[in-house]
mmCIF file of C-alpha atoms in Angstrom:
data_model
loop_
_atom_site.group_PDB
_atom_site.id
_atom_site.type_symbol
_atom_site.label_atom_id
_atom_site.label_comp_id
_atom_site.label_asym_id
_atom_site.label_seq_id
_atom_site.Cartn_x
_atom_site.Cartn_y
_atom_site.Cartn_z
ATOM 1 C CA UNK G 18 -0.011 0.088 0.196
ATOM 2 C CA UNK G 19 1.480 3.375 -0.882
ATOM 3 C CA UNK G 20 0.535 6.564 -0.244
ATOM 4 C CA UNK G 21 -0.384 9.118 -3.182
ATOM 5 C CA UNK G 22 0.299 12.837 -3.171
ATOM 6 C CA UNK G 23 -3.086 13.249 -1.422
ATOM 7 C CA UNK G 24 -2.306 11.135 1.066
ATOM 8 C CA UNK G 25 -4.486 8.212 0.378
ATOM 9 C CA UNK G 26 -3.578 4.604 0.219
ATOM 10 C CA UNK G 27 -3.317 2.574 -2.628
ATOM 11 C CA UNK G 28 -2.528 -0.931 -3.431
ATOM 12 C CA UNK G 29 0.767 -0.999 -5.898
ATOM 13 C CA UNK G 30 2.337 -3.775 -7.882
ATOM 14 C CA UNK G 31 6.064 -4.134 -7.502
ATOM 15 C CA UNK G 32 6.477 -5.464 -10.941
ATOM 16 C CA UNK G 33 10.095 -6.638 -10.159
ATOM 17 C CA UNK G 34 8.580 -9.334 -8.040
ATOM 18 C CA UNK G 35 5.345 -9.744 -9.708
ATOM 19 C CA UNK G 36 5.140 -13.476 -11.226
ATOM 20 C CA UNK G 37 1.737 -12.637 -12.895
ATOM 21 C CA UNK G 38 -0.128 -15.452 -11.211
ATOM 22 C CA UNK G 39 -3.417 -12.988 -10.886
ATOM 23 C CA UNK G 40 -3.999 -13.702 -7.232
ATOM 24 C CA UNK G 41 -4.213 -9.898 -6.451
ATOM 25 C CA UNK G 42 -7.224 -9.675 -9.168
ATOM 26 C CA UNK G 43 -8.852 -12.726 -7.804
ATOM 27 C CA UNK G 44 -9.313 -10.706 -4.481
ATOM 28 C CA UNK G 45 -9.986 -6.979 -5.868
ATOM 29 C CA UNK G 46 -12.847 -5.609 -4.837
ATOM 30 C CA UNK G 47 -13.159 -3.726 -8.342
ATOM 31 C CA UNK G 48 -13.007 -7.085 -10.391
ATOM 32 C CA UNK G 49 -15.337 -8.996 -7.807
ATOM 33 C CA UNK G 50 -18.431 -8.631 -5.676
ATOM 34 C CA UNK G 51 -19.380 -11.252 -3.060
ATOM 35 C CA UNK G 52 -22.885 -12.044 -2.108
ATOM 36 C CA UNK G 53 -25.074 -9.301 -1.119
ATOM 37 C CA UNK G 54 -27.981 -9.249 1.511
ATOM 38 C CA UNK G 55 -31.372 -7.771 1.362
ATOM 39 C CA UNK G 56 -32.948 -6.021 4.357
ATOM 40 C CA UNK G 57 -34.962 -8.315 6.539
ATOM 41 C CA UNK G 58 -36.171 -5.872 8.798
ATOM 42 C CA UNK G 59 -35.084 -2.281 9.871
ATOM 43 C CA UNK G 60 -35.039 -0.585 13.108
ATOM 44 C CA UNK G 61 -34.353 2.929 14.927
ATOM 45 C CA UNK G 62 -33.244 2.840 18.429
ATOM 46 C CA UNK G 63 -30.289 3.433 21.276
ATOM 47 C CA UNK G 64 -29.032 2.222 24.291
ATOM 48 C CA UNK G 65 -29.759 3.946 27.566
ATOM 49 C CA UNK G 66 -26.545 3.403 29.230
ATOM 50 C CA UNK G 67 -23.874 3.858 26.356
ATOM 51 C CA UNK G 68 -25.603 6.775 24.396
ATOM 52 C CA UNK G 69 -23.879 9.486 26.289
ATOM 53 C CA UNK G 70 -20.242 8.312 25.220
ATOM 54 C CA UNK G 71 -21.314 7.588 21.576
ATOM 55 C CA UNK G 72 -21.643 9.759 18.337
ATOM 56 C CA UNK G 73 -25.355 7.964 17.833
ATOM 57 C CA UNK G 74 -27.305 5.722 19.546
ATOM 58 C CA UNK G 75 -24.589 3.586 21.431
ATOM 59 C CA UNK G 76 -25.610 0.353 19.629
ATOM 60 C CA UNK G 77 -22.176 -0.965 18.188
ATOM 61 C CA UNK G 78 -20.642 -0.480 21.564
ATOM 62 C CA UNK G 79 -23.268 -2.628 23.516
ATOM 63 C CA UNK G 80 -23.323 -5.309 20.623
ATOM 64 C CA UNK G 81 -19.250 -5.347 20.891
ATOM 65 C CA UNK G 82 -19.678 -5.671 24.974
ATOM 66 C CA UNK G 83 -22.113 -8.543 24.869
ATOM 67 C CA UNK G 84 -20.332 -10.154 22.241
ATOM 68 C CA UNK G 85 -16.858 -10.536 24.008
ATOM 69 C CA UNK G 86 -18.581 -11.283 27.182
ATOM 70 C CA UNK G 87 -21.135 -14.092 25.225
ATOM 71 C CA UNK G 88 -18.581 -15.325 22.717
ATOM 72 C CA UNK G 89 -15.339 -15.109 24.325
ATOM 73 C CA UNK G 90 -14.660 -13.258 20.877
ATOM 74 C CA UNK G 91 -12.644 -10.242 19.810
ATOM 75 C CA UNK G 92 -13.958 -7.041 17.901
ATOM 76 C CA UNK G 93 -12.129 -5.065 15.333
ATOM 77 C CA UNK G 94 -12.947 -1.649 14.523
ATOM 78 C CA UNK G 95 -11.448 2.025 13.777
ATOM 79 C CA UNK G 96 -9.319 3.885 16.675
ATOM 80 C CA UNK G 97 -6.965 7.080 16.751
ATOM 81 C CA UNK G 98 -3.504 6.290 17.178
ATOM 82 C CA UNK G 99 -2.797 9.234 19.299
ATOM 83 C CA UNK G 100 1.107 8.567 18.921
ATOM 84 C CA UNK G 101 0.803 9.965 15.176
ATOM 85 C CA UNK G 102 -2.912 11.150 14.918
ATOM 86 C CA UNK G 103 -3.603 8.561 12.281
ATOM 87 C CA UNK G 104 -6.864 6.316 12.124
ATOM 88 C CA UNK G 105 -6.248 2.637 12.590
ATOM 89 C CA UNK G 106 -8.515 -0.427 12.733
ATOM 90 C CA UNK G 107 -7.259 -2.315 15.798
ATOM 91 C CA UNK G 108 -8.062 -6.016 17.608
ATOM 92 C CA UNK G 109 -9.879 -5.434 20.834
ATOM 93 C CA UNK G 110 -10.540 -8.473 23.305
ATOM 94 C CA UNK G 111 -10.995 -6.747 26.469
ATOM 95 C CA UNK G 112 -14.212 -4.737 27.365
ATOM 96 C CA UNK G 113 -12.639 -2.117 29.066
ATOM 97 C CA UNK G 114 -10.600 -1.507 26.070
ATOM 98 C CA UNK G 115 -13.964 -1.014 23.743
ATOM 99 C CA UNK G 116 -14.046 2.719 24.345
ATOM 100 C CA UNK G 117 -11.343 3.061 21.544
ATOM 101 C CA UNK G 118 -13.840 1.923 18.896
ATOM 102 C CA UNK G 119 -16.500 4.180 20.014
ATOM 103 C CA UNK G 120 -17.525 7.560 18.236
ATOM 104 C CA UNK G 121 -17.196 8.464 14.642
ATOM 105 C CA UNK G 122 -13.843 8.846 12.841
ATOM 106 C CA UNK G 123 -14.154 10.923 9.691
ATOM 107 C CA UNK G 124 -10.848 9.761 8.060
ATOM 108 C CA UNK G 125 -9.457 6.963 5.989
ATOM 109 C CA UNK G 126 -8.677 4.201 7.967
ATOM 110 C CA UNK G 127 -5.302 2.323 7.774
ATOM 111 C CA UNK G 128 -5.687 -1.646 7.912
ATOM 112 C CA UNK G 129 -2.479 -2.816 6.525
ATOM 113 C CA UNK G 130 -1.569 -6.205 7.729
ATOM 114 C CA UNK G 131 -5.046 -6.436 9.629
ATOM 115 C CA UNK G 132 -6.729 -9.071 7.555
ATOM 116 C CA UNK G 133 -3.925 -11.604 8.039
ATOM 117 C CA UNK G 134 -4.609 -11.198 11.700
ATOM 118 C CA UNK G 135 -8.243 -11.557 11.320
ATOM 119 C CA UNK G 136 -7.815 -15.166 9.269
ATOM 120 C CA UNK G 137 -5.215 -16.356 11.733
ATOM 121 C CA UNK G 138 -8.227 -15.513 14.776
ATOM 122 C CA UNK G 139 -10.957 -17.286 12.768
ATOM 123 C CA UNK G 140 -8.621 -20.414 11.725
ATOM 124 C CA UNK G 141 -7.780 -20.884 15.464
ATOM 125 C CA UNK G 142 -11.913 -20.953 16.232
ATOM 126 C CA UNK G 143 -12.016 -17.386 17.733
ATOM 127 C CA UNK G 144 -15.187 -15.657 16.920
ATOM 128 C CA UNK G 145 -14.522 -11.974 15.344
ATOM 129 C CA UNK G 146 -16.988 -8.954 14.928
ATOM 130 C CA UNK G 147 -15.430 -6.865 12.325
ATOM 131 C CA UNK G 148 -16.833 -3.117 11.796
ATOM 132 C CA UNK G 149 -16.213 -0.933 8.949
ATOM 133 C CA UNK G 150 -17.320 0.997 5.755
ATOM 134 C CA UNK G 151 -18.996 -1.339 3.421
ATOM 135 C CA UNK G 152 -15.731 -1.498 0.839
ATOM 136 C CA UNK G 153 -13.695 -2.498 4.008
ATOM 137 C CA UNK G 154 -16.399 -5.260 4.590
ATOM 138 C CA UNK G 155 -16.056 -6.342 0.799
ATOM 139 C CA UNK G 156 -12.434 -6.484 0.935
ATOM 140 C CA UNK G 157 -12.415 -8.626 4.055
ATOM 141 C CA UNK G 158 -14.712 -11.218 2.475
ATOM 142 C CA UNK G 159 -12.744 -11.334 -0.569
ATOM 143 C CA UNK G 160 -9.553 -11.919 1.171
ATOM 144 C CA UNK G 161 -11.005 -14.596 3.231
ATOM 145 C CA UNK G 162 -12.356 -16.398 0.051
ATOM 146 C CA UNK G 163 -14.869 -18.429 2.163
ATOM 147 C CA UNK G 164 -17.614 -17.912 4.739
ATOM 148 C CA UNK G 165 -16.587 -18.373 8.325
ATOM 149 C CA UNK G 166 -19.291 -19.458 10.809
ATOM 150 C CA UNK G 167 -17.784 -17.492 13.476
ATOM 151 C CA UNK G 168 -17.136 -14.043 11.701
ATOM 152 C CA UNK G 169 -19.941 -11.544 12.086
ATOM 153 C CA UNK G 170 -19.899 -8.266 10.048
ATOM 154 C CA UNK G 171 -21.151 -4.723 10.889
ATOM 155 C CA UNK G 172 -20.935 -2.109 8.010
ATOM 156 C CA UNK G 173 -21.661 1.421 8.529
ATOM 157 C CA UNK G 174 -23.274 3.926 6.442
ATOM 158 C CA UNK G 175 -20.611 5.650 4.880
ATOM 159 C CA UNK G 176 -20.271 9.290 3.969
ATOM 160 C CA UNK G 177 -16.912 8.832 2.298
ATOM 161 C CA UNK G 178 -13.381 9.406 3.410
ATOM 162 C CA UNK G 179 -10.959 12.501 3.312
ATOM 163 C CA UNK G 180 -7.249 11.458 3.636
ATOM 164 C CA UNK G 181 -5.164 10.774 6.958
ATOM 165 C CA UNK G 182 -2.549 13.091 5.605
ATOM 166 C CA UNK G 183 -5.157 16.037 5.301
ATOM 167 C CA UNK G 184 -6.358 15.098 8.746
ATOM 168 C CA UNK G 185 -2.796 15.656 10.246
ATOM 169 C CA UNK G 186 -1.881 18.792 8.315
ATOM 170 C CA UNK G 187 -4.928 20.379 9.630
ATOM 171 C CA UNK G 188 -4.132 19.639 13.154
ATOM 172 C CA UNK G 189 -0.647 20.759 12.770
ATOM 173 C CA UNK G 190 -1.665 24.104 11.571
ATOM 174 C CA UNK G 191 -4.070 24.544 14.035
ATOM 175 C CA UNK G 192 -1.260 24.153 16.725
ATOM 176 C CA UNK G 193 -3.202 21.339 18.305
ATOM 177 C CA UNK G 194 -0.361 19.167 19.710
ATOM 178 C CA UNK G 195 -0.464 16.465 22.525
ATOM 179 C CA UNK G 196 -4.146 15.265 21.813
ATOM 180 C CA UNK G 197 -5.030 12.854 24.615
ATOM 181 C CA UNK G 198 -8.663 12.705 23.208
ATOM 182 C CA UNK G 199 -10.709 13.776 20.067
ATOM 183 C CA UNK G 200 -14.332 13.314 19.133
ATOM 184 C CA UNK G 201 -15.780 14.206 15.973
ATOM 185 C CA UNK G 202 -18.977 14.595 17.248
ATOM 186 C CA UNK G 203 -19.553 16.306 20.735
ATOM 187 C CA UNK G 204 -22.145 15.370 23.686
ATOM 188 C CA UNK G 205 -21.874 17.408 26.395
ATOM 189 C CA UNK G 206 -23.919 17.967 29.551
ATOM 190 C CA UNK G 207 -26.190 20.255 28.277
ATOM 191 C CA UNK G 208 -26.873 18.014 25.114
ATOM 192 C CA UNK G 209 -26.126 14.334 26.359
ATOM 193 C CA UNK G 210 -29.036 12.889 24.159
ATOM 194 C CA UNK G 211 -28.325 14.601 20.984
ATOM 195 C CA UNK G 212 -24.739 14.884 19.141
ATOM 196 C CA UNK G 213 -23.361 17.937 17.473
ATOM 197 C CA UNK G 214 -20.954 18.144 14.401
ATOM 198 C CA UNK G 215 -18.427 19.459 16.329
ATOM 199 C CA UNK G 216 -14.837 18.709 17.309
ATOM 200 C CA UNK G 217 -14.399 18.153 21.057
ATOM 201 C CA UNK G 218 -10.297 18.273 21.414
ATOM 202 C CA UNK G 219 -8.789 17.528 24.734
ATOM 203 C CA UNK G 220 -4.894 18.609 24.776
ATOM 204 C CA UNK G 221 -2.318 20.119 27.008
ATOM 205 C CA UNK G 222 -4.982 20.164 30.035
ATOM 206 C CA UNK G 223 -7.001 21.918 27.692
ATOM 207 C CA UNK G 224 -10.364 21.414 25.724
ATOM 208 C CA UNK G 225 -11.127 22.868 22.673
ATOM 209 C CA UNK G 226 -14.463 22.867 20.602
ATOM 210 C CA UNK G 227 -14.421 23.952 16.666
ATOM 211 C CA UNK G 228 -17.629 23.888 14.932
ATOM 212 C CA UNK G 229 -17.753 22.256 11.669
ATOM 213 C CA UNK G 230 -17.946 25.161 9.624
ATOM 214 C CA UNK G 231 -14.750 26.801 11.354
ATOM 215 C CA UNK G 232 -12.430 24.087 10.408
ATOM 216 C CA UNK G 233 -11.208 23.356 6.655
ATOM 217 C CA UNK G 234 -10.922 19.580 7.150
ATOM 218 C CA UNK G 235 -14.546 19.003 8.606
ATOM 219 C CA UNK G 236 -16.037 21.583 6.529
ATOM 220 C CA UNK G 237 -14.863 19.771 3.554
ATOM 221 C CA UNK G 238 -15.939 16.451 4.642
ATOM 222 C CA UNK G 239 -19.245 17.461 5.725
ATOM 223 C CA UNK G 240 -19.608 19.211 2.008
ATOM 224 C CA UNK G 241 -18.064 16.415 0.328
ATOM 225 C CA UNK G 242 -15.110 18.177 -0.956
ATOM 226 C CA UNK G 243 -12.066 16.134 0.066
ATOM 227 C CA UNK G 244 -13.412 12.520 -0.343
ATOM 228 C CA UNK G 245 -11.296 9.891 -1.918
ATOM 229 C CA UNK G 246 -12.265 9.926 -5.691
ATOM 230 C CA UNK G 247 -13.582 6.344 -5.440
ATOM 231 C CA UNK G 248 -16.508 7.457 -2.988
ATOM 232 C CA UNK G 249 -18.031 9.693 -5.877
ATOM 233 C CA UNK G 250 -19.038 6.617 -7.542
ATOM 234 C CA UNK G 251 -19.120 4.098 -4.592
ATOM 235 C CA UNK G 252 -20.750 0.486 -5.574
ATOM 236 C CA UNK G 253 -21.704 -0.069 -2.212
ATOM 237 C CA UNK G 254 -24.076 2.917 -1.381
ATOM 238 C CA UNK G 255 -27.448 0.864 -1.730
ATOM 239 C CA UNK G 256 -30.003 -0.837 -0.061
ATOM 240 C CA UNK G 257 -28.502 -4.384 -0.845
ATOM 241 C CA UNK G 258 -25.700 -4.639 1.955
ATOM 242 C CA UNK G 259 -22.550 -6.765 2.694
ATOM 243 C CA UNK G 260 -22.605 -6.693 6.648
ATOM 244 C CA UNK G 261 -24.994 -8.777 8.730
ATOM 245 C CA UNK G 262 -26.102 -5.735 10.305
ATOM 246 C CA UNK G 263 -25.515 -2.150 9.145
ATOM 247 C CA UNK G 264 -25.815 0.826 11.641
ATOM 248 C CA UNK G 265 -25.677 4.570 10.861
ATOM 249 C CA UNK G 266 -27.499 7.725 12.195
ATOM 250 C CA UNK G 267 -30.822 8.180 11.948
ATOM 251 C CA UNK G 268 -31.803 11.248 9.634
ATOM 252 C CA UNK G 269 -35.473 10.628 9.321
ATOM 253 C CA UNK G 270 -36.006 10.971 12.954
ATOM 254 C CA UNK G 271 -38.426 13.886 12.731
ATOM 255 C CA UNK G 272 -40.612 11.395 10.222
ATOM 256 C CA UNK G 273 -40.556 8.729 12.123
ATOM 257 C CA UNK G 274 -43.800 8.197 14.414
ATOM 258 C CA UNK G 275 -42.712 5.927 17.076
ATOM 259 C CA UNK G 276 -39.275 7.270 17.440
ATOM 260 C CA UNK G 277 -37.881 8.989 20.805
ATOM 261 C CA UNK G 278 -37.359 12.457 19.235
ATOM 262 C CA UNK G 279 -35.465 13.911 22.513
ATOM 263 C CA UNK G 280 -32.718 11.078 21.768
ATOM 264 C CA UNK G 281 -30.103 10.446 19.141
ATOM 265 C CA UNK G 282 -30.956 7.572 17.515
ATOM 266 C CA UNK G 283 -28.953 4.875 15.340
ATOM 267 C CA UNK G 284 -30.613 3.002 12.240
ATOM 268 C CA UNK G 285 -30.241 -0.546 12.706
ATOM 269 C CA UNK G 286 -30.432 -2.848 9.253
ATOM 270 C CA UNK G 287 -31.057 -6.530 9.861
ATOM 271 C CA UNK G 288 -29.659 -8.318 6.792
ATOM 272 C CA UNK G 289 -29.257 -11.536 7.581
ATOM 273 C CA UNK G 290 -29.270 -14.806 10.137
ATOM 274 C CA UNK G 291 -25.962 -13.586 11.847
ATOM 275 C CA UNK G 292 -27.174 -10.235 12.109
ATOM 276 C CA UNK G 293 -30.184 -11.443 14.034
ATOM 277 C CA UNK G 294 -28.019 -13.082 16.341
ATOM 278 C CA UNK G 295 -26.158 -9.830 17.045
ATOM 279 C CA UNK G 296 -28.905 -7.666 17.497
ATOM 280 C CA UNK G 297 -30.718 -10.593 19.899
ATOM 281 C CA UNK G 298 -27.562 -9.774 21.967
ATOM 282 C CA UNK G 299 -28.917 -6.316 23.230
ATOM 283 C CA UNK G 300 -32.635 -6.544 21.995
ATOM 284 C CA UNK G 301 -34.112 -6.911 25.487
ATOM 285 C CA UNK G 302 -32.051 -3.707 26.800
ATOM 286 C CA UNK G 303 -32.188 -1.641 23.669
ATOM 287 C CA UNK G 304 -34.942 0.923 22.763
ATOM 288 C CA UNK G 305 -36.140 0.000 19.378
ATOM 289 C CA UNK G 306 -38.894 0.921 17.083
ATOM 290 C CA UNK G 307 -39.955 -0.224 13.720
ATOM 291 C CA UNK G 308 -38.096 2.158 10.879
ATOM 292 C CA UNK G 309 -39.874 3.607 7.943
ATOM 293 C CA UNK G 310 -36.979 2.829 5.425
ATOM 294 C CA UNK G 311 -38.293 4.699 2.526
ATOM 295 C CA UNK G 312 -38.090 7.956 4.569
ATOM 296 C CA UNK G 313 -34.916 7.231 5.562
ATOM 297 C CA UNK G 314 -33.740 6.595 2.161
ATOM 298 C CA UNK G 315 -35.224 9.945 1.281
ATOM 299 C CA UNK G 316 -33.307 11.648 4.225
ATOM 300 C CA UNK G 317 -29.885 9.802 4.286
ATOM 301 C CA UNK G 318 -28.412 9.986 0.973
ATOM 302 C CA UNK G 319 -25.321 8.066 2.275
ATOM 303 C CA UNK G 320 -27.280 4.835 2.503
ATOM 304 C CA UNK G 321 -27.905 4.503 -1.379
ATOM 305 C CA UNK G 322 -26.737 7.859 -3.367
ATOM 306 C CA UNK G 323 -22.924 8.893 -4.244
ATOM 307 C CA UNK G 324 -22.544 12.450 -4.611
ATOM 308 C CA UNK G 325 -21.045 14.078 -7.679
ATOM 309 C CA UNK G 326 -17.671 15.427 -7.680
ATOM 310 C CA UNK G 327 -17.829 18.911 -6.796
ATOM 311 C CA UNK G 328 -15.756 21.725 -8.498
ATOM 312 C CA UNK G 329 -13.523 22.376 -5.332
ATOM 313 C CA UNK G 330 -12.448 18.682 -5.211
ATOM 314 C CA UNK G 331 -10.273 19.106 -8.157
ATOM 315 C CA UNK G 332 -8.144 21.660 -6.453
ATOM 316 C CA UNK G 333 -8.587 21.437 -2.708
ATOM 317 C CA UNK G 334 -5.442 18.742 -2.142
ATOM 318 C CA UNK G 335 -3.663 21.290 -4.472
ATOM 319 C CA UNK G 336 -4.401 24.219 -2.585
ATOM 320 C CA UNK G 337 -3.282 22.335 0.674
ATOM 321 C CA UNK G 338 0.109 22.093 -0.937
ATOM 322 C CA UNK G 339 0.677 25.864 -2.292
ATOM 323 C CA UNK G 340 -1.837 28.050 -0.232
ATOM 324 C CA UNK G 341 -0.880 29.600 2.887
ATOM 325 C CA UNK G 342 -2.974 28.226 5.779
ATOM 326 C CA UNK G 343 -4.925 31.360 6.227
ATOM 327 C CA UNK G 344 -5.845 31.420 2.802
ATOM 328 C CA UNK G 345 -6.597 27.811 2.524
ATOM 329 C CA UNK G 346 -8.878 28.189 5.618
ATOM 330 C CA UNK G 347 -10.650 31.147 4.150
ATOM 331 C CA UNK G 348 -11.532 29.202 0.830
ATOM 332 C CA UNK G 349 -12.413 26.069 2.627
ATOM 333 C CA UNK G 350 -14.807 27.146 5.637
ATOM 334 C CA UNK G 351 -18.010 28.586 5.827
ATOM 335 C CA UNK G 352 -17.683 32.527 6.722
ATOM 336 C CA UNK G 353 -21.486 33.078 7.047
ATOM 337 C CA UNK G 354 -20.987 30.974 10.280
ATOM 338 C CA UNK G 355 -19.551 34.176 11.658
ATOM 339 C CA UNK G 356 -22.526 36.114 10.850
ATOM 340 C CA UNK G 357 -24.932 33.859 12.501
ATOM 341 C CA UNK G 358 -22.900 34.128 15.828
ATOM 342 C CA UNK G 359 -23.071 38.185 15.707
ATOM 343 C CA UNK G 360 -26.740 37.595 15.243
ATOM 344 C CA UNK G 361 -27.240 35.229 18.028
ATOM 345 C CA UNK G 362 -25.553 37.714 20.279
ATOM 346 C CA UNK G 363 -27.545 40.514 19.109
ATOM 347 C CA UNK G 364 -30.689 38.511 19.750
ATOM 348 C CA UNK G 365 -29.645 37.725 23.315
ATOM 349 C CA UNK G 366 -28.667 41.484 23.951
ATOM 350 C CA UNK G 367 -32.050 42.781 22.952
ATOM 351 C CA UNK G 368 -34.110 40.030 24.171
ATOM 352 C CA UNK G 369 -35.209 38.177 21.514
ATOM 353 C CA UNK G 370 -36.753 40.885 19.475
ATOM 354 C CA UNK G 371 -34.252 40.550 16.103
#
């Protein structure tokens, strides 16, 4: 895997060692597709105990906890490596380390050598719960080449991924160092049941909050400007899924009749018999209601629709290299947010008459 000039990892063949066996093409997800699942049932829901520490409804964390406890298995998911601020997939075998996999990470995850380790675990009859984007799920399935009864897969509803290099450059230019904890979605004591698209960064004994419109990395991500090019024609944004369960934010919560609208909810798409086994681990404790999937598809474009390549995507990574940081920030943030802040302050001053 070689990093390109935008910071994305791509598979590259060393022609000096290649023997033309075709093995790489046999497991390439561009050339091959595994079996798809159709949705059996769809839910919206949340977990009371874990919602406050999760970006959405806390469903994944609760399933992962029960998976380790009941199956003596391992859980694989995305975590931030705070030594280099890269996002990497890691293996967790202890309940008290599952916090590393909680919360959203809006960065491309590094999985070098991970599939080899997963295969070794499966071949040694260790149950594995893997969580990742749909393309990562497909990549793992094709690599393994066969069905494993002890492998359980959760795919997340994916918006798209910017590069780790952009993320690292953004933090460095914002002079945010020695980070102890970073949240892409913030929940605080005033907003414990709903999550905000806002950084919460704990560093140097300080806590900093940055709204998505004020940060070039976050703003670009939210507006589909910085995604990997393959994300704009993704083969996996569709209702036929590859994971046993699909998890994501419930974007149609205002339209759902039975949903608790005071609490952030996840969508849970049940796609297979194994998915039912996973959901049954938490079903008695979860607050679930049936989801109108047609309404969710209408509101949640990432479920079945790839955004077109915006004009700014053609320039953003070039600009990241050549522009001064203040000029880059000005070009890739939303300045109307500042005006909104001024209006809010004025509104408070004159008693809400504005």
